[in-house]
PDB file of N, CA and C in Angstrom:
ATOM      1  N   MET A  25      52.476  31.112 103.200  1.00 79.00           N
ATOM      2  CA  MET A  25      51.073  30.887 103.404  1.00 79.00           C
ATOM      3  C   MET A  25      50.579  31.898 104.439  1.00 79.00           C
ATOM      4  N   TYR A  26      49.388  32.362 104.268  1.00 88.00           N
ATOM      5  CA  TYR A  26      48.821  33.413 105.108  1.00 88.00           C
ATOM      6  C   TYR A  26      47.879  32.836 106.161  1.00 88.00           C
ATOM      7  N   ASN A  27      48.045  33.241 107.400  1.00 92.00           N
ATOM      8  CA  ASN A  27      47.130  32.865 108.477  1.00 92.00           C
ATOM      9  C   ASN A  27      46.234  34.060 108.764  1.00 92.00           C
ATOM     10  N   GLY A  28      45.021  34.021 108.255  1.00 91.00           N
ATOM     11  CA  GLY A  28      44.075  35.113 108.450  1.00 91.00           C
ATOM     12  C   GLY A  28      43.370  35.101 109.793  1.00 91.00           C
ATOM     13  N   GLU A  29      43.700  34.142 110.628  1.00 95.00           N
ATOM     14  CA  GLU A  29      43.089  34.016 111.965  1.00 95.00           C
ATOM     15  C   GLU A  29      41.570  34.088 111.887  1.00 95.00           C
ATOM     16  N   LEU A  30      41.000  33.295 110.981  1.00 96.00           N
ATOM     17  CA  LEU A  30      39.557  33.314 110.763  1.00 96.00           C
ATOM     18  C   LEU A  30      38.765  32.873 111.986  1.00 96.00           C
ATOM     19  N   VAL A  31      39.247  31.870 112.699  1.00 97.00           N
ATOM     20  CA  VAL A  31      38.535  31.392 113.885  1.00 97.00           C
ATOM     21  C   VAL A  31      38.560  32.468 114.970  1.00 97.00           C
ATOM     22  N   THR A  32      39.726  33.040 115.225  1.00 96.00           N
ATOM     23  CA  THR A  32      39.847  34.108 116.218  1.00 96.00           C
ATOM     24  C   THR A  32      38.943  35.283 115.869  1.00 96.00           C
ATOM     25  N   SER A  33      38.979  35.710 114.614  1.00 96.00           N
ATOM     26  CA  SER A  33      38.160  36.849 114.176  1.00 96.00           C
ATOM     27  C   SER A  33      36.675  36.573 114.380  1.00 96.00           C
ATOM     28  N   PHE A  34      36.248  35.373 113.998  1.00 97.00           N
ATOM     29  CA  PHE A  34      34.840  35.009 114.159  1.00 97.00           C
ATOM     30  C   PHE A  34      34.433  35.031 115.630  1.00 97.00           C
ATOM     31  N   LEU A  35      35.233  34.402 116.478  1.00 96.00           N
ATOM     32  CA  LEU A  35      34.896  34.331 117.899  1.00 96.00           C
ATOM     33  C   LEU A  35      34.878  35.721 118.545  1.00 96.00           C
ATOM     34  N   GLN A  36      35.802  36.569 118.152  1.00 95.00           N
ATOM     35  CA  GLN A  36      35.811  37.938 118.679  1.00 95.00           C
ATOM     36  C   GLN A  36      34.594  38.720 118.201  1.00 95.00           C
ATOM     37  N   ARG A  37      34.264  38.570 116.933  1.00 97.00           N
ATOM     38  CA  ARG A  37      33.098  39.269 116.373  1.00 97.00           C
ATOM     39  C   ARG A  37      31.807  38.831 117.073  1.00 97.00           C
ATOM     40  N   GLU A  38      31.714  37.545 117.409  1.00 97.00           N
ATOM     41  CA  GLU A  38      30.526  37.013 118.080  1.00 97.00           C
ATOM     42  C   GLU A  38      30.535  37.280 119.588  1.00 97.00           C
ATOM     43  N   GLY A  39      31.655  37.809 120.088  1.00 95.00           N
ATOM     44  CA  GLY A  39      31.775  38.100 121.509  1.00 95.00           C
ATOM     45  C   GLY A  39      31.966  36.857 122.368  1.00 95.00           C
ATOM     46  N   ILE A  40      32.476  35.780 121.772  1.00 96.00           N
ATOM     47  CA  ILE A  40      32.643  34.543 122.525  1.00 96.00           C
ATOM     48  C   ILE A  40      34.101  34.085 122.617  1.00 96.00           C
ATOM     49  N   TYR A  41      35.027  34.951 122.220  1.00 94.00           N
ATOM     50  CA  TYR A  41      36.436  34.619 122.392  1.00 94.00           C
ATOM     51  C   TYR A  41      36.721  34.576 123.883  1.00 94.00           C
ATOM     52  N   PRO A  42      37.471  33.575 124.369  1.00 91.00           N
ATOM     53  CA  PRO A  42      37.711  33.471 125.821  1.00 91.00           C
ATOM     54  C   PRO A  42      38.348  34.736 126.387  1.00 91.00           C
ATOM     55  N   SER A  43      37.890  35.094 127.580  1.00 81.00           N
ATOM     56  CA  SER A  43      38.494  36.250 128.249  1.00 81.00           C
ATOM     57  C   SER A  43      39.901  35.881 128.682  1.00 81.00           C
ATOM     58  N   ALA A  44      40.637  36.849 129.115  1.00 69.00           N
ATOM     59  CA  ALA A  44      42.016  36.603 129.555  1.00 69.00           C
ATOM     60  C   ALA A  44      42.022  35.493 130.595  1.00 69.00           C
ATOM     61  N   GLU A  45      42.873  34.534 130.386  1.00 64.00           N
ATOM     62  CA  GLU A  45      42.919  33.386 131.279  1.00 64.00           C
ATOM     63  C   GLU A  45      43.804  33.694 132.478  1.00 64.00           C
ATOM     64  N   PRO A  46      43.438  33.183 133.654  1.00 65.00           N
ATOM     65  CA  PRO A  46      44.181  33.512 134.865  1.00 65.00           C
ATOM     66  C   PRO A  46      45.610  32.969 134.870  1.00 65.00           C
ATOM     67  N   GLU A  47      45.839  31.850 134.201  1.00 67.00           N
ATOM     68  CA  GLU A  47      47.172  31.265 134.176  1.00 67.00           C
ATOM     69  C   GLU A  47      47.907  31.670 132.915  1.00 67.00           C
ATOM     70  N   ARG A  48      49.186  31.895 133.053  1.00 69.00           N
ATOM     71  CA  ARG A  48      50.026  32.244 131.907  1.00 69.00           C
ATOM     72  C   ARG A  48      50.150  31.023 131.000  1.00 69.00           C
ATOM     73  N   SER A  49      50.047  31.232 129.710  1.00 77.00           N
ATOM     74  CA  SER A  49      50.171  30.140 128.759  1.00 77.00           C
ATOM     75  C   SER A  49      51.596  30.060 128.229  1.00 77.00           C
ATOM     76  N   ASP A  50      52.137  28.868 128.262  1.00 87.00           N
ATOM     77  CA  ASP A  50      53.450  28.648 127.671  1.00 87.00           C
ATOM     78  C   ASP A  50      53.320  28.050 126.281  1.00 87.00           C
ATOM     79  N   GLY A  51      52.099  27.834 125.827  1.00 93.00           N
ATOM     80  CA  GLY A  51      51.859  27.269 124.511  1.00 93.00           C
ATOM     81  C   GLY A  51      51.402  25.827 124.591  1.00 93.00           C
ATOM     82  N   LEU A  52      51.280  25.214 123.433  1.00 96.00           N
ATOM     83  CA  LEU A  52      50.832  23.831 123.337  1.00 96.00           C
ATOM     84  C   LEU A  52      51.900  22.877 123.859  1.00 96.00           C
ATOM     85  N   ALA A  53      51.450  21.777 124.416  1.00 96.00           N
ATOM     86  CA  ALA A  53      52.368  20.729 124.862  1.00 96.00           C
ATOM     87  C   ALA A  53      51.923  19.418 124.237  1.00 96.00           C
ATOM     88  N   LEU A  54      52.864  18.682 123.683  1.00 97.00           N
ATOM     89  CA  LEU A  54      52.613  17.363 123.106  1.00 97.00           C
ATOM     90  C   LEU A  54      53.340  16.323 123.932  1.00 97.00           C
ATOM     91  N   LYS A  55      52.662  15.211 124.155  1.00 96.00           N
ATOM     92  CA  LYS A  55      53.250  14.153 124.970  1.00 96.00           C
ATOM     93  C   LYS A  55      52.784  12.816 124.431  1.00 96.00           C
ATOM     94  N   LEU A  56      53.692  11.864 124.355  1.00 95.00           N
ATOM     95  CA  LEU A  56      53.340  10.503 123.992  1.00 95.00           C
ATOM     96  C   LEU A  56      52.983   9.775 125.270  1.00 95.00           C
ATOM     97  N   GLU A  57      51.746   9.307 125.352  1.00 92.00           N
ATOM     98  CA  GLU A  57      51.253   8.700 126.580  1.00 92.00           C
ATOM     99  C   GLU A  57      50.402   7.476 126.245  1.00 92.00           C
ATOM    100  N   TYR A  58      50.812   6.305 126.698  1.00 94.00           N
ATOM    101  CA  TYR A  58      50.067   5.069 126.453  1.00 94.00           C
ATOM    102  C   TYR A  58      49.802   4.847 124.967  1.00 94.00           C
ATOM    103  N   ASN A  59      50.821   5.064 124.147  1.00 95.00           N
ATOM    104  CA  ASN A  59      50.743   4.877 122.696  1.00 95.00           C
ATOM    105  C   ASN A  59      49.743   5.844 122.041  1.00 95.00           C
ATOM    106  N   GLN A  60      49.497   6.964 122.684  1.00 97.00           N
ATOM    107  CA  GLN A  60      48.620   8.006 122.160  1.00 97.00           C
ATOM    108  C   GLN A  60      49.352   9.338 122.255  1.00 97.00           C
ATOM    109  N   ILE A  61      48.965  10.263 121.407  1.00 96.00           N
ATOM    110  CA  ILE A  61      49.524  11.613 121.506  1.00 96.00           C
ATOM    111  C   ILE A  61      48.533  12.489 122.254  1.00 96.00           C
ATOM    112  N   LEU A  62      49.023  13.103 123.312  1.00 97.00           N
ATOM    113  CA  LEU A  62      48.211  14.022 124.112  1.00 97.00           C
ATOM    114  C   LEU A  62      48.639  15.445 123.762  1.00 97.00           C
ATOM    115  N   LEU A  63      47.701  16.238 123.288  1.00 97.00           N
ATOM    116  CA  LEU A  63      47.943  17.644 122.971  1.00 97.00           C
ATOM    117  C   LEU A  63      47.178  18.465 123.992  1.00 97.00           C
ATOM    118  N   SER A  64      47.870  19.345 124.701  1.00 95.00           N
ATOM    119  CA  SER A  64      47.194  20.163 125.705  1.00 95.00           C
ATOM    120  C   SER A  64      47.587  21.625 125.542  1.00 95.00           C
ATOM    121  N   GLY A  65      46.657  22.485 125.890  1.00 94.00           N
ATOM    122  CA  GLY A  65      46.878  23.917 125.824  1.00 94.00           C
ATOM    123  C   GLY A  65      45.684  24.649 126.387  1.00 94.00           C
ATOM    124  N   THR A  66      45.840  25.934 126.584  1.00 92.00           N
ATOM    125  CA  THR A  66      44.731  26.752 127.059  1.00 92.00           C
ATOM    126  C   THR A  66      43.713  26.921 125.931  1.00 92.00           C
ATOM    127  N   ALA A  67      42.590  27.500 126.260  1.00 92.00           N
ATOM    128  CA  ALA A  67      41.567  27.755 125.241  1.00 92.00           C
ATOM    129  C   ALA A  67      42.143  28.603 124.105  1.00 92.00           C
ATOM    130  N   CYS A  68      42.912  29.623 124.447  1.00 92.00           N
ATOM    131  CA  CYS A  68      43.500  30.497 123.423  1.00 92.00           C
ATOM    132  C   CYS A  68      44.537  29.757 122.576  1.00 92.00           C
ATOM    133  N   ASP A  69      45.318  28.864 123.201  1.00 94.00           N
ATOM    134  CA  ASP A  69      46.276  28.052 122.455  1.00 94.00           C
ATOM    135  C   ASP A  69      45.549  27.190 121.427  1.00 94.00           C
ATOM    136  N   LEU A  70      44.460  26.570 121.848  1.00 95.00           N
ATOM    137  CA  LEU A  70      43.713  25.690 120.949  1.00 95.00           C
ATOM    138  C   LEU A  70      43.057  26.475 119.815  1.00 95.00           C
ATOM    139  N   ILE A  71      42.614  27.680 120.097  1.00 95.00           N
ATOM    140  CA  ILE A  71      42.047  28.530 119.047  1.00 95.00           C
ATOM    141  C   ILE A  71      43.137  28.934 118.058  1.00 95.00           C
ATOM    142  N   ASP A  72      44.334  29.237 118.558  1.00 95.00           N
ATOM    143  CA  ASP A  72      45.462  29.548 117.661  1.00 95.00           C
ATOM    144  C   ASP A  72      45.771  28.367 116.749  1.00 95.00           C
ATOM    145  N   LEU A  73      45.717  27.150 117.294  1.00 97.00           N
ATOM    146  CA  LEU A  73      45.935  25.950 116.482  1.00 97.00           C
ATOM    147  C   LEU A  73      44.829  25.814 115.435  1.00 97.00           C
ATOM    148  N   ALA A  74      43.591  26.084 115.834  1.00 98.00           N
ATOM    149  CA  ALA A  74      42.473  26.025 114.886  1.00 98.00           C
ATOM    150  C   ALA A  74      42.676  27.023 113.743  1.00 98.00           C
ATOM    151  N   ASP A  75      43.181  28.217 114.053  1.00 97.00           N
ATOM    152  CA  ASP A  75      43.477  29.209 113.006  1.00 97.00           C
ATOM    153  C   ASP A  75      44.470  28.650 111.993  1.00 97.00           C
ATOM    154  N   LEU A  76      45.514  27.982 112.493  1.00 96.00           N
ATOM    155  CA  LEU A  76      46.514  27.408 111.590  1.00 96.00           C
ATOM    156  C   LEU A  76      45.916  26.303 110.727  1.00 96.00           C
ATOM    157  N   LEU A  77      45.097  25.447 111.333  1.00 96.00           N
ATOM    158  CA  LEU A  77      44.474  24.360 110.573  1.00 96.00           C
ATOM    159  C   LEU A  77      43.539  24.888 109.491  1.00 96.00           C
ATOM    160  N   VAL A  78      42.733  25.889 109.821  1.00 96.00           N
ATOM    161  CA  VAL A  78      41.808  26.460 108.834  1.00 96.00           C
ATOM    162  C   VAL A  78      42.578  27.147 107.713  1.00 96.00           C
ATOM    163  N   SER A  79      43.630  27.892 108.056  1.00 95.00           N
ATOM    164  CA  SER A  79      44.406  28.566 107.004  1.00 95.00           C
ATOM    165  C   SER A  79      45.076  27.548 106.088  1.00 95.00           C
ATOM    166  N   LEU A  80      45.510  26.429 106.628  1.00 94.00           N
ATOM    167  CA  LEU A  80      46.115  25.376 105.819  1.00 94.00           C
ATOM    168  C   LEU A  80      45.072  24.749 104.899  1.00 94.00           C
ATOM    169  N   ALA A  81      43.901  24.469 105.442  1.00 93.00           N
ATOM    170  CA  ALA A  81      42.836  23.859 104.645  1.00 93.00           C
ATOM    171  C   ALA A  81      42.374  24.774 103.517  1.00 93.00           C
ATOM    172  N   LEU A  82      42.363  26.074 103.754  1.00 93.00           N
ATOM    173  CA  LEU A  82      41.849  27.028 102.773  1.00 93.00           C
ATOM    174  C   LEU A  82      42.937  27.674 101.921  1.00 93.00           C
ATOM    175  N   SER A  83      44.168  27.214 102.055  1.00 90.00           N
ATOM    176  CA  SER A  83      45.284  27.885 101.381  1.00 90.00           C
ATOM    177  C   SER A  83      45.161  27.877  99.861  1.00 90.00           C
ATOM    178  N   GLY A  84      44.499  26.876  99.303  1.00 84.00           N
ATOM    179  CA  GLY A  84      44.357  26.812  97.855  1.00 84.00           C
ATOM    180  C   GLY A  84      45.655  26.506  97.142  1.00 84.00           C
ATOM    181  N   GLU A  85      46.701  26.261  97.887  1.00 71.00           N
ATOM    182  CA  GLU A  85      48.012  25.976  97.310  1.00 71.00           C
ATOM    183  C   GLU A  85      48.111  24.505  96.945  1.00 71.00           C
ATOM    184  N   VAL A  86      49.149  24.189  96.222  1.00 74.00           N
ATOM    185  CA  VAL A  86      49.387  22.798  95.852  1.00 74.00           C
ATOM    186  C   VAL A  86      49.717  21.969  97.081  1.00 74.00           C
ATOM    187  N   LYS A  87      49.697  20.660  96.909  1.00 81.00           N
ATOM    188  CA  LYS A  87      50.026  19.759  98.018  1.00 81.00           C
ATOM    189  C   LYS A  87      51.377  20.123  98.622  1.00 81.00           C
ATOM    190  N   GLY A  88      51.517  19.796  99.884  1.00 86.00           N
ATOM    191  CA  GLY A  88      52.793  20.010 100.550  1.00 86.00           C
ATOM    192  C   GLY A  88      52.858  21.268 101.397  1.00 86.00           C
ATOM    193  N   GLN A  89      51.833  22.101 101.348  1.00 92.00           N
ATOM    194  CA  GLN A  89      51.824  23.280 102.216  1.00 92.00           C
ATOM    195  C   GLN A  89      51.825  22.799 103.661  1.00 92.00           C
ATOM    196  N   HIS A  90      52.505  23.522 104.520  1.00 94.00           N
ATOM    197  CA  HIS A  90      52.598  23.060 105.897  1.00 94.00           C
ATOM    198  C   HIS A  90      52.906  24.218 106.848  1.00 94.00           C
ATOM    199  N   TRP A  91      52.636  23.963 108.108  1.00 95.00           N
ATOM    200  CA  TRP A  91      53.001  24.849 109.205  1.00 95.00           C
ATOM    201  C   TRP A  91      53.908  24.072 110.144  1.00 95.00           C
ATOM    202  N   HIS A  92      54.955  24.692 110.610  1.00 96.00           N
ATOM    203  CA  HIS A  92      55.812  24.144 111.658  1.00 96.00           C
ATOM    204  C   HIS A  92      55.411  24.829 112.955  1.00 96.00           C
ATOM    205  N   ILE A  93      55.102  24.033 113.941  1.00 96.00           N
ATOM    206  CA  ILE A  93      54.806  24.577 115.267  1.00 96.00           C
ATOM    207  C   ILE A  93      55.937  24.118 116.175  1.00 96.00           C
ATOM    208  N   ASP A  94      56.671  25.076 116.710  1.00 94.00           N
ATOM    209  CA  ASP A  94      57.797  24.762 117.586  1.00 94.00           C
ATOM    210  C   ASP A  94      57.891  25.828 118.669  1.00 94.00           C
ATOM    211  N   SER A  95      58.969  25.815 119.425  1.00 91.00           N
ATOM    212  CA  SER A  95      59.102  26.755 120.549  1.00 91.00           C
ATOM    213  C   SER A  95      59.197  28.205 120.091  1.00 91.00           C
ATOM    214  N   LEU A  96      59.486  28.445 118.825  1.00 91.00           N
ATOM    215  CA  LEU A  96      59.519  29.817 118.312  1.00 91.00           C
ATOM    216  C   LEU A  96      58.122  30.318 117.952  1.00 91.00           C
ATOM    217  N   SER A  97      57.151  29.422 117.918  1.00 91.00           N
ATOM    218  CA  SER A  97      55.793  29.844 117.585  1.00 91.00           C
ATOM    219  C   SER A  97      54.833  29.484 118.710  1.00 91.00           C
ATOM    220  N   LEU A  98      54.171  28.357 118.627  1.00 93.00           N
ATOM    221  CA  LEU A  98      53.062  28.054 119.534  1.00 93.00           C
ATOM    222  C   LEU A  98      53.364  26.910 120.505  1.00 93.00           C
ATOM    223  N   MET A  99      54.540  26.305 120.420  1.00 95.00           N
ATOM    224  CA  MET A  99      54.840  25.127 121.237  1.00 95.00           C
ATOM    225  C   MET A  99      55.517  25.527 122.553  1.00 95.00           C
ATOM    226  N   ASP A 100      55.088  24.895 123.626  1.00 95.00           N
ATOM    227  CA  ASP A 100      55.711  25.073 124.936  1.00 95.00           C
ATOM    228  C   ASP A 100      57.139  24.523 124.868  1.00 95.00           C
ATOM    229  N   GLU A 101      58.101  25.288 125.331  1.00 93.00           N
ATOM    230  CA  GLU A 101      59.498  24.849 125.292  1.00 93.00           C
ATOM    231  C   GLU A 101      59.721  23.566 126.089  1.00 93.00           C
ATOM    232  N   ALA A 102      58.871  23.303 127.074  1.00 92.00           N
ATOM    233  CA  ALA A 102      59.021  22.115 127.908  1.00 92.00           C
ATOM    234  C   ALA A 102      58.257  20.914 127.357  1.00 92.00           C
ATOM    235  N   SER A 103      57.651  21.054 126.200  1.00 95.00           N
ATOM    236  CA  SER A 103      56.877  19.961 125.615  1.00 95.00           C
ATOM    237  C   SER A 103      57.757  18.750 125.363  1.00 95.00           C
ATOM    238  N   GLU A 104      57.224  17.564 125.671  1.00 94.00           N
ATOM    239  CA  GLU A 104      57.956  16.316 125.456  1.00 94.00           C
ATOM    240  C   GLU A 104      58.296  16.125 123.971  1.00 94.00           C
ATOM    241  N   ILE A 105      57.377  16.500 123.106  1.00 95.00           N
ATOM    242  CA  ILE A 105      57.603  16.479 121.663  1.00 95.00           C
ATOM    243  C   ILE A 105      57.786  17.940 121.263  1.00 95.00           C
ATOM    244  N   SER A 106      58.932  18.268 120.702  1.00 95.00           N
ATOM    245  CA  SER A 106      59.302  19.676 120.529  1.00 95.00           C
ATOM    246  C   SER A 106      58.795  20.336 119.256  1.00 95.00           C
ATOM    247  N   GLU A 107      58.305  19.553 118.309  1.00 96.00           N
ATOM    248  CA  GLU A 107      57.847  20.150 117.056  1.00 96.00           C
ATOM    249  C   GLU A 107      56.657  19.374 116.500  1.00 96.00           C
ATOM    250  N   LEU A 108      55.711  20.106 115.957  1.00 96.00           N
ATOM    251  CA  LEU A 108      54.550  19.535 115.297  1.00 96.00           C
ATOM    252  C   LEU A 108      54.504  20.123 113.902  1.00 96.00           C
ATOM    253  N   ILE A 109      54.347  19.281 112.895  1.00 96.00           N
ATOM    254  CA  ILE A 109      54.230  19.759 111.524  1.00 96.00           C
ATOM    255  C   ILE A 109      52.838  19.424 111.037  1.00 96.00           C
ATOM    256  N   LEU A 110      52.115  20.437 110.609  1.00 96.00           N
ATOM    257  CA  LEU A 110      50.801  20.276 110.010  1.00 96.00           C
ATOM    258  C   LEU A 110      50.993  20.284 108.505  1.00 96.00           C
ATOM    259  N   LEU A 111      50.654  19.203 107.823  1.00 94.00           N
ATOM    260  CA  LEU A 111      50.942  19.051 106.396  1.00 94.00           C
ATOM    261  C   LEU A 111      49.655  18.817 105.631  1.00 94.00           C
ATOM    262  N   ARG A 112      49.481  19.564 104.563  1.00 92.00           N
ATOM    263  CA  ARG A 112      48.322  19.379 103.698  1.00 92.00           C
ATOM    264  C   ARG A 112      48.661  18.348 102.624  1.00 92.00           C
ATOM    265  N   LYS A 113      47.835  17.315 102.513  1.00 88.00           N
ATOM    266  CA  LYS A 113      48.030  16.266 101.504  1.00 88.00           C
ATOM    267  C   LYS A 113      47.625  16.763 100.140  1.00 88.00           C
TER     268      LYS A 113
END
């Protein structure tokens, strides 16, 4: 499946992509907290996640297309939950 980074491209074209952030990003972090899932990341991390979600939604492929987000891609190695799978129904 192809990630065309449509959200990133749009934000850059409009001149509203976040400037370089002062803190280094280690990626997204997932945590189970009070029976809820807390997802945290920098503005750029969240935009990267949005790119993956949009590419999945627009893939045009049959059911079952998915993205794995782990420490090799966008997930912080210290995240309480080490992997997130985005699955298209």
